[in-house]
PDB file of C-alpha atoms (C1' of nucleotides) in Angstrom:
ATOM      1  CA  UNK S1358     150.852  84.380  23.896  1.00 89.00           C
ATOM      2  CA  UNK S1359     153.224  84.305  26.895  1.00 87.00           C
ATOM      3  CA  UNK S1360     152.329  85.456  30.404  1.00 83.00           C
ATOM      4  CA  UNK S1361     153.984  88.433  32.073  1.00 82.00           C
ATOM      5  CA  UNK S1362     156.919  87.322  34.240  1.00 85.00           C
ATOM      6  CA  UNK S1363     158.254  90.582  35.751  1.00 90.00           C
ATOM      7  CA  UNK S1364     158.123  90.294  39.553  1.00 94.00           C
ATOM      8  CA  UNK S1365     158.155  93.094  42.092  1.00 96.00           C
ATOM      9  CA  UNK S1366     160.669  92.222  44.770  1.00 96.00           C
ATOM     10  CA  UNK S1367     158.946  94.250  47.498  1.00 96.00           C
ATOM     11  CA  UNK S1368     155.712  92.457  46.718  1.00 98.00           C
ATOM     12  CA  UNK S1369     157.514  89.116  46.705  1.00 98.00           C
ATOM     13  CA  UNK S1370     158.616  89.646  50.307  1.00 98.00           C
ATOM     14  CA  UNK S1371     155.175  90.880  51.351  1.00 98.00           C
ATOM     15  CA  UNK S1372     153.607  87.780  49.827  1.00 99.00           C
ATOM     16  CA  UNK S1373     155.887  85.355  51.657  1.00 99.00           C
ATOM     17  CA  UNK S1374     155.588  87.318  54.911  1.00 98.00           C
ATOM     18  CA  UNK S1375     151.824  87.271  54.579  1.00 98.00           C
ATOM     19  CA  UNK S1376     151.822  83.503  54.143  1.00 99.00           C
ATOM     20  CA  UNK S1377     154.336  82.885  56.925  1.00 98.00           C
ATOM     21  CA  UNK S1378     151.794  82.906  59.723  1.00 98.00           C
ATOM     22  CA  UNK S1379     149.368  80.214  60.953  1.00 98.00           C
ATOM     23  CA  UNK S1380     146.393  82.561  61.288  1.00 98.00           C
ATOM     24  CA  UNK S1381     146.781  83.986  57.817  1.00 98.00           C
ATOM     25  CA  UNK S1382     147.320  80.517  56.413  1.00 98.00           C
ATOM     26  CA  UNK S1383     144.040  79.474  58.056  1.00 98.00           C
ATOM     27  CA  UNK S1384     142.320  82.498  56.529  1.00 98.00           C
ATOM     28  CA  UNK S1385     143.697  81.703  53.088  1.00 98.00           C
ATOM     29  CA  UNK S1386     142.718  78.056  53.445  1.00 98.00           C
ATOM     30  CA  UNK S1387     139.148  78.997  54.340  1.00 98.00           C
ATOM     31  CA  UNK S1388     138.878  81.493  51.495  1.00 98.00           C
ATOM     32  CA  UNK S1389     140.146  78.900  49.026  1.00 98.00           C
ATOM     33  CA  UNK S1390     137.513  76.421  50.189  1.00 98.00           C
ATOM     34  CA  UNK S1391     134.720  78.964  49.853  1.00 97.00           C
ATOM     35  CA  UNK S1392     135.825  80.172  46.447  1.00 92.00           C
ATOM     36  CA  UNK S1393     133.573  83.239  46.685  1.00 96.00           C
ATOM     37  CA  UNK S1394     133.363  86.476  48.657  1.00 98.00           C
ATOM     38  CA  UNK S1395     132.838  86.151  52.394  1.00 98.00           C
ATOM     39  CA  UNK S1396     132.793  88.764  55.135  1.00 98.00           C
ATOM     40  CA  UNK S1397     135.735  89.406  57.435  1.00 98.00           C
ATOM     41  CA  UNK S1398     133.438  88.612  60.340  1.00 98.00           C
ATOM     42  CA  UNK S1399     132.657  85.150  58.999  1.00 98.00           C
ATOM     43  CA  UNK S1400     136.301  84.354  58.372  1.00 98.00           C
ATOM     44  CA  UNK S1401     137.349  85.746  61.734  1.00 98.00           C
ATOM     45  CA  UNK S1402     134.773  83.592  63.523  1.00 98.00           C
ATOM     46  CA  UNK S1403     135.909  80.484  61.646  1.00 98.00           C
ATOM     47  CA  UNK S1404     139.589  80.951  62.418  1.00 98.00           C
ATOM     48  CA  UNK S1405     138.870  82.184  65.951  1.00 97.00           C
ATOM     49  CA  UNK S1406     140.347  85.659  66.179  1.00 98.00           C
ATOM     50  CA  UNK S1407     139.172  89.025  67.497  1.00 98.00           C
ATOM     51  CA  UNK S1408     137.893  91.763  65.225  1.00 98.00           C
ATOM     52  CA  UNK S1409     141.002  93.823  65.868  1.00 98.00           C
ATOM     53  CA  UNK S1410     143.277  90.942  65.044  1.00 98.00           C
ATOM     54  CA  UNK S1411     141.222  90.304  61.916  1.00 98.00           C
ATOM     55  CA  UNK S1412     141.653  93.880  60.736  1.00 98.00           C
ATOM     56  CA  UNK S1413     145.395  93.507  61.157  1.00 98.00           C
ATOM     57  CA  UNK S1414     145.710  90.213  59.290  1.00 98.00           C
ATOM     58  CA  UNK S1415     143.349  91.113  56.451  1.00 99.00           C
ATOM     59  CA  UNK S1416     145.289  94.314  55.965  1.00 98.00           C
ATOM     60  CA  UNK S1417     148.552  92.382  55.490  1.00 98.00           C
ATOM     61  CA  UNK S1418     146.947  89.917  53.100  1.00 99.00           C
ATOM     62  CA  UNK S1419     145.472  92.740  51.079  1.00 98.00           C
ATOM     63  CA  UNK S1420     148.737  94.711  51.034  1.00 98.00           C
ATOM     64  CA  UNK S1421     150.391  91.612  49.595  1.00 98.00           C
ATOM     65  CA  UNK S1422     147.703  91.387  46.928  1.00 98.00           C
ATOM     66  CA  UNK S1423     146.647  87.929  48.060  1.00 98.00           C
ATOM     67  CA  UNK S1424     143.071  89.014  48.714  1.00 98.00           C
ATOM     68  CA  UNK S1425     140.776  91.611  47.249  1.00 98.00           C
ATOM     69  CA  UNK S1426     138.268  93.413  49.418  1.00 98.00           C
ATOM     70  CA  UNK S1427     135.004  95.140  48.745  1.00 98.00           C
ATOM     71  CA  UNK S1428     133.164  97.164  51.331  1.00 98.00           C
ATOM     72  CA  UNK S1429     129.394  96.845  51.192  1.00 98.00           C
ATOM     73  CA  UNK S1430     127.718  99.069  53.739  1.00 97.00           C
ATOM     74  CA  UNK S1431     129.148  98.049  57.083  1.00 98.00           C
ATOM     75  CA  UNK S1432     130.518  94.721  55.911  1.00 98.00           C
ATOM     76  CA  UNK S1433     133.750  93.968  54.137  1.00 98.00           C
ATOM     77  CA  UNK S1434     133.820  91.099  51.680  1.00 98.00           C
ATOM     78  CA  UNK S1435     137.108  89.412  50.969  1.00 98.00           C
ATOM     79  CA  UNK S1436     138.215  86.869  48.419  1.00 98.00           C
ATOM     80  CA  UNK S1437     141.483  85.330  47.264  1.00 98.00           C
ATOM     81  CA  UNK S1438     143.237  86.800  44.241  1.00 98.00           C
ATOM     82  CA  UNK S1439     144.496  83.699  42.404  1.00 98.00           C
ATOM     83  CA  UNK S1440     146.625  85.703  39.977  1.00 98.00           C
ATOM     84  CA  UNK S1441     148.875  86.890  42.805  1.00 98.00           C
ATOM     85  CA  UNK S1442     149.288  83.328  44.061  1.00 98.00           C
ATOM     86  CA  UNK S1443     150.152  82.196  40.577  1.00 98.00           C
ATOM     87  CA  UNK S1444     152.623  84.978  39.909  1.00 98.00           C
ATOM     88  CA  UNK S1445     154.379  85.173  43.278  1.00 98.00           C
ATOM     89  CA  UNK S1446     153.985  81.671  44.700  1.00 98.00           C
ATOM     90  CA  UNK S1447     153.299  79.067  42.028  1.00 98.00           C
ATOM     91  CA  UNK S1448     155.716  80.616  39.535  1.00 98.00           C
ATOM     92  CA  UNK S1449     158.267  81.730  42.129  1.00 98.00           C
ATOM     93  CA  UNK S1450     160.843  79.016  41.567  1.00 98.00           C
ATOM     94  CA  UNK S1451     160.699  79.057  37.782  1.00 98.00           C
ATOM     95  CA  UNK S1452     161.093  82.863  37.745  1.00 98.00           C
ATOM     96  CA  UNK S1453     163.974  82.809  40.209  1.00 96.00           C
TER      97      UNK S1453
ATOM     98  CA  UNK F 535     151.773  57.582  38.675  1.00 89.00           C
ATOM     99  CA  UNK F 536     150.763  60.577  40.830  1.00 88.00           C
ATOM    100  CA  UNK F 537     153.087  62.573  43.052  1.00 84.00           C
ATOM    101  CA  UNK F 538     152.735  62.633  46.832  1.00 83.00           C
ATOM    102  CA  UNK F 539     150.645  65.629  47.932  1.00 85.00           C
ATOM    103  CA  UNK F 540     150.601  65.366  51.749  1.00 90.00           C
ATOM    104  CA  UNK F 541     152.013  68.585  53.203  1.00 94.00           C
ATOM    105  CA  UNK F 542     153.458  69.149  56.657  1.00 96.00           C
ATOM    106  CA  UNK F 543     151.920  72.311  58.061  1.00 96.00           C
ATOM    107  CA  UNK F 544     154.866  73.098  60.355  1.00 96.00           C
ATOM    108  CA  UNK F 545     157.180  72.807  57.377  1.00 98.00           C
ATOM    109  CA  UNK F 546     154.863  74.960  55.290  1.00 98.00           C
ATOM    110  CA  UNK F 547     155.221  77.832  57.771  1.00 98.00           C
ATOM    111  CA  UNK F 548     158.978  77.325  58.020  1.00 98.00           C
ATOM    112  CA  UNK F 549     159.260  77.462  54.239  1.00 99.00           C
ATOM    113  CA  UNK F 550     157.333  80.719  53.910  1.00 99.00           C
ATOM    114  CA  UNK F 551     159.155  82.247  56.891  1.00 98.00           C
ATOM    115  CA  UNK F 552     162.463  81.256  55.348  1.00 98.00           C
ATOM    116  CA  UNK F 553     161.561  82.947  52.078  1.00 98.00           C
ATOM    117  CA  UNK F 554     160.105  86.052  53.736  1.00 98.00           C
ATOM    118  CA  UNK F 555     163.437  87.820  54.129  1.00 98.00           C
ATOM    119  CA  UNK F 556     165.526  89.826  51.629  1.00 98.00           C
ATOM    120  CA  UNK F 557     168.835  88.245  52.630  1.00 98.00           C
ATOM    121  CA  UNK F 558     167.549  84.707  52.350  1.00 98.00           C
ATOM    122  CA  UNK F 559     165.859  85.550  49.066  1.00 98.00           C
ATOM    123  CA  UNK F 560     169.217  86.820  47.801  1.00 98.00           C
ATOM    124  CA  UNK F 561     170.866  83.597  48.973  1.00 98.00           C
ATOM    125  CA  UNK F 562     168.248  81.487  47.230  1.00 98.00           C
ATOM    126  CA  UNK F 563     168.535  83.556  44.068  1.00 98.00           C
ATOM    127  CA  UNK F 564     172.296  83.096  43.983  1.00 98.00           C
ATOM    128  CA  UNK F 565     172.039  79.361  44.624  1.00 98.00           C
ATOM    129  CA  UNK F 566     169.498  78.980  41.822  1.00 98.00           C
ATOM    130  CA  UNK F 567     171.814  80.764  39.390  1.00 98.00           C
ATOM    131  CA  UNK F 568     174.763  78.583  40.327  1.00 97.00           C
ATOM    132  CA  UNK F 569     172.821  75.344  40.156  1.00 92.00           C
ATOM    133  CA  UNK F 570     175.597  73.449  41.959  1.00 96.00           C
ATOM    134  CA  UNK F 571     177.104  73.270  45.426  1.00 98.00           C
ATOM    135  CA  UNK F 572     178.821  76.412  46.689  1.00 98.00           C
ATOM    136  CA  UNK F 573     180.348  77.231  50.051  1.00 98.00           C
ATOM    137  CA  UNK F 574     178.588  79.332  52.675  1.00 98.00           C
ATOM    138  CA  UNK F 575     181.547  81.694  52.549  1.00 98.00           C
ATOM    139  CA  UNK F 576     181.116  82.316  48.829  1.00 98.00           C
ATOM    140  CA  UNK F 577     177.389  82.955  49.178  1.00 98.00           C
ATOM    141  CA  UNK F 578     177.886  85.144  52.209  1.00 98.00           C
ATOM    142  CA  UNK F 579     180.437  87.269  50.357  1.00 98.00           C
ATOM    143  CA  UNK F 580     178.116  87.635  47.365  1.00 98.00           C
ATOM    144  CA  UNK F 581     175.115  88.722  49.408  1.00 98.00           C
ATOM    145  CA  UNK F 582     177.261  90.809  51.765  1.00 98.00           C
ATOM    146  CA  UNK F 583     176.674  89.399  55.236  1.00 98.00           C
ATOM    147  CA  UNK F 584     178.895  88.445  58.179  1.00 98.00           C
ATOM    148  CA  UNK F 585     179.820  84.846  58.933  1.00 98.00           C
ATOM    149  CA  UNK F 586     177.622  84.866  62.004  1.00 98.00           C
ATOM    150  CA  UNK F 587     174.670  86.178  60.066  1.00 98.00           C
ATOM    151  CA  UNK F 588     175.340  83.571  57.405  1.00 98.00           C
ATOM    152  CA  UNK F 589     175.245  80.764  59.937  1.00 98.00           C
ATOM    153  CA  UNK F 590     171.878  82.040  61.162  1.00 98.00           C
ATOM    154  CA  UNK F 591     170.279  82.349  57.723  1.00 98.00           C
ATOM    155  CA  UNK F 592     171.641  79.066  56.323  1.00 99.00           C
ATOM    156  CA  UNK F 593     170.322  77.310  59.413  1.00 98.00           C
ATOM    157  CA  UNK F 594     166.793  78.613  58.769  1.00 98.00           C
ATOM    158  CA  UNK F 595     166.929  77.684  55.095  1.00 99.00           C
ATOM    159  CA  UNK F 596     168.140  74.210  55.956  1.00 98.00           C
ATOM    160  CA  UNK F 597     165.528  73.743  58.699  1.00 98.00           C
ATOM    161  CA  UNK F 598     162.887  74.577  56.108  1.00 98.00           C
ATOM    162  CA  UNK F 599     164.375  71.980  53.764  1.00 98.00           C
ATOM    163  CA  UNK F 600     165.037  74.574  51.082  1.00 98.00           C
ATOM    164  CA  UNK F 601     168.747  73.826  50.987  1.00 98.00           C
ATOM    165  CA  UNK F 602     170.859  70.791  51.625  1.00 98.00           C
ATOM    166  CA  UNK F 603     174.291  71.102  53.193  1.00 98.00           C
ATOM    167  CA  UNK F 604     177.389  68.995  53.124  1.00 98.00           C
ATOM    168  CA  UNK F 605     180.393  69.646  55.309  1.00 97.00           C
ATOM    169  CA  UNK F 606     183.747  68.984  53.645  1.00 98.00           C
ATOM    170  CA  UNK F 607     186.605  69.531  56.048  1.00 97.00           C
ATOM    171  CA  UNK F 608     186.237  73.113  57.243  1.00 98.00           C
ATOM    172  CA  UNK F 609     183.921  74.210  54.468  1.00 98.00           C
ATOM    173  CA  UNK F 610     180.185  73.788  54.181  1.00 98.00           C
ATOM    174  CA  UNK F 611     178.683  73.343  50.751  1.00 98.00           C
ATOM    175  CA  UNK F 612     175.081  74.297  50.219  1.00 98.00           C
ATOM    176  CA  UNK F 613     172.661  73.793  47.376  1.00 98.00           C
ATOM    177  CA  UNK F 614     168.954  74.320  46.747  1.00 98.00           C
ATOM    178  CA  UNK F 615     166.585  71.394  47.196  1.00 98.00           C
ATOM    179  CA  UNK F 616     164.162  71.826  44.271  1.00 98.00           C
ATOM    180  CA  UNK F 617     161.756  69.170  45.569  1.00 98.00           C
ATOM    181  CA  UNK F 618     160.935  71.281  48.624  1.00 98.00           C
ATOM    182  CA  UNK F 619     160.286  74.306  46.440  1.00 98.00           C
ATOM    183  CA  UNK F 620     158.038  72.240  44.232  1.00 98.00           C
ATOM    184  CA  UNK F 621     156.100  70.672  47.081  1.00 98.00           C
ATOM    185  CA  UNK F 622     155.736  73.685  49.394  1.00 98.00           C
ATOM    186  CA  UNK F 623     155.892  76.659  47.051  1.00 98.00           C
ATOM    187  CA  UNK F 624     155.043  75.746  43.468  1.00 98.00           C
ATOM    188  CA  UNK F 625     152.257  73.361  44.455  1.00 98.00           C
ATOM    189  CA  UNK F 626     151.067  75.384  47.448  1.00 98.00           C
ATOM    190  CA  UNK F 627     147.980  76.926  45.887  1.00 98.00           C
ATOM    191  CA  UNK F 628     146.781  73.786  44.152  1.00 98.00           C
ATOM    192  CA  UNK F 629     147.147  71.787  47.381  1.00 98.00           C
ATOM    193  CA  UNK F 630     145.388  74.395  49.472  1.00 96.00           C
TER     194      UNK F 630
ATOM    195  C1'  DT C  81     204.061  74.879  65.077  1.00 76.23           C
ATOM    196  C1'  DA C  82     202.111  79.405  64.513  1.00 76.23           C
ATOM    197  C1'  DA C  83     198.922  81.873  61.818  1.00 76.23           C
ATOM    198  C1'  DA C  84     195.147  81.988  58.859  1.00 76.23           C
ATOM    199  C1'  DT C  85     190.708  80.334  57.300  1.00 76.23           C
ATOM    200  C1'  DA C  86     185.748  78.423  57.512  1.00 76.23           C
ATOM    201  C1'  DG C  87     182.286  78.060  60.179  1.00 76.23           C
ATOM    202  C1'  DT C  88     179.626  77.618  64.934  1.00 76.23           C
ATOM    203  C1'  DT C  89     177.861  78.989  69.455  1.00 76.23           C
ATOM    204  C1'  DC C  90     176.146  81.999  72.799  1.00 76.23           C
ATOM    205  C1'  DA C  91     173.944  85.764  74.938  1.00 76.23           C
ATOM    206  C1'  DA C  92     172.764  90.555  74.739  1.00 76.23           C
ATOM    207  C1'  DA C  93     170.937  94.265  71.980  1.00 76.23           C
ATOM    208  C1'  DA C  94     168.136  95.941  68.398  1.00 76.23           C
ATOM    209  C1'  DA C  95     164.539  95.622  65.209  1.00 76.23           C
ATOM    210  C1'  DT C  96     159.944  93.829  63.748  1.00 76.23           C
ATOM    211  C1'  DA C  97     155.726  91.663  64.193  1.00 76.23           C
ATOM    212  C1'  DT C  98     151.591  90.561  66.763  1.00 76.23           C
ATOM    213  C1'  DT C  99     148.078  91.072  70.378  1.00 76.23           C
ATOM    214  C1'  DT C 100     145.142  93.642  73.229  1.00 76.23           C
ATOM    215  C1'  DG C 101     141.563  96.821  74.763  1.00 76.23           C
ATOM    216  C1'  DA C 102     139.390 101.191  74.571  1.00 76.23           C
ATOM    217  C1'  DA C 103     137.387 104.545  71.757  1.00 76.23           C
ATOM    218  C1'  DC C 104     135.777 105.441  67.334  1.00 76.23           C
ATOM    219  C1'  DT C 105     132.744 105.598  62.510  1.00 76.23           C
ATOM    220  C1'  DA C 106     129.150 103.930  59.892  1.00 76.23           C
ATOM    221  C1'  DT C 107     125.274 101.121  59.161  1.00 76.23           C
ATOM    222  C1'  DT C 108     121.297  98.395  60.454  1.00 76.23           C
ATOM    223  C1'  DT C 109     117.750  96.828  63.637  1.00 76.23           C
ATOM    224  C1'  DT C 110     114.352  97.446  67.288  1.00 76.23           C
TER     225       DT C 110
ATOM    226  C1'  DA O 818     116.029 107.502  68.607  1.00 76.23           C
ATOM    227  C1'  DA O 819     118.478 103.937  71.077  1.00 76.23           C
ATOM    228  C1'  DA O 820     120.843  99.690  70.734  1.00 76.23           C
ATOM    229  C1'  DA O 821     123.243  96.419  68.154  1.00 76.23           C
ATOM    230  C1'  DT O 822     126.467  95.127  64.563  1.00 76.23           C
ATOM    231  C1'  DA O 823     130.724  95.291  61.381  1.00 76.23           C
ATOM    232  C1'  DG O 824     134.740  96.969  61.088  1.00 76.23           C
ATOM    233  C1'  DT O 825     138.787 100.539  61.995  1.00 76.23           C
ATOM    234  C1'  DT O 826     142.253 103.133  64.572  1.00 76.23           C
ATOM    235  C1'  DC O 827     145.569 103.901  67.990  1.00 76.23           C
ATOM    236  C1'  DA O 828     149.036 103.151  71.318  1.00 76.23           C
ATOM    237  C1'  DA O 829     150.896 100.166  74.728  1.00 76.23           C
ATOM    238  C1'  DA O 830     152.339  95.563  75.885  1.00 76.23           C
ATOM    239  C1'  DT O 831     154.188  91.308  74.409  1.00 76.23           C
ATOM    240  C1'  DA O 832     156.437  88.123  71.443  1.00 76.23           C
ATOM    241  C1'  DT O 833     159.437  86.889  67.819  1.00 76.23           C
ATOM    242  C1'  DT O 834     163.153  87.632  64.684  1.00 76.23           C
ATOM    243  C1'  DT O 835     167.568  89.382  63.404  1.00 76.23           C
ATOM    244  C1'  DT O 836     172.094  91.425  64.317  1.00 76.23           C
ATOM    245  C1'  DT O 837     176.280  91.800  66.722  1.00 76.23           C
ATOM    246  C1'  DG O 838     180.715  90.613  68.767  1.00 76.23           C
ATOM    247  C1'  DA O 839     183.527  87.693  71.492  1.00 76.23           C
ATOM    248  C1'  DA O 840     185.055  83.197  72.213  1.00 76.23           C
ATOM    249  C1'  DC O 841     185.203  78.805  70.323  1.00 76.23           C
ATOM    250  C1'  DT O 842     186.374  74.181  67.144  1.00 76.23           C
ATOM    251  C1'  DA O 843     188.416  72.250  63.299  1.00 76.23           C
ATOM    252  C1'  DT O 844     191.159  72.433  59.295  1.00 76.23           C
ATOM    253  C1'  DT O 845     194.679  74.199  56.250  1.00 76.23           C
ATOM    254  C1'  DT O 846     198.718  77.005  55.069  1.00 76.23           C
ATOM    255  C1'  DA O 847     203.206  79.250  55.870  1.00 76.23           C
TER     256       DA O 847
END
DNA sequence: TAAATAGTTCAAAAATATTTGAACTATTTT
DNA sequence: AAAATAGTTCAAATATTTTTGAACTATTTA
């Protein structure tokens, strides 16, 4: 059974834009290492940004589909979404 | 024999920045379809940009290593560099 | 040799992206 | 109930990216 290969061009740009920034790359790197849900606060502390800046960057990553988020009481847990990486990054060149 | 996996983080950002733009994505798409050297003028005409804009976008793509360029008399021939795509895009997630 | 063609350079203008701090909501702790 | 904590919202300030046009170099064509 083959995988789905239809790409959304607006999403494609959002994905590359989201990854084209050192802070967001640091966030993604940390989330990959953890390989499980972590709070925005934890990630923000690790990469050294303010809460406000965190809100901004997590929003872009989520809009690109690169992370999923789950709000639990006052905390927000985030995690990478590997399927988006696969579809829009890993498979980018072959689907071009 | 394994492939080299050491990534340059400045290049990584340049690559994603270069791909995070609709015009440059159109350029890359056209170059992939052609699969051989074409002039900047031809590409520029296809994607509908001015010469000046072309110079700007080809410069970014080249600085990211996504295209190679060869000047022949007054024309500049460009072509994708698949190894950069492989190293910095296709293998990005696995090397994270 | 004059005119046309392919592309570059430069700086100013315009458009986008990012940072910042104050004020806010909602939840948890003391 | 007050204080602390986690995160959001908003608008202004700042920074970065992209576009534009005029002037330029080098090459080719008429």
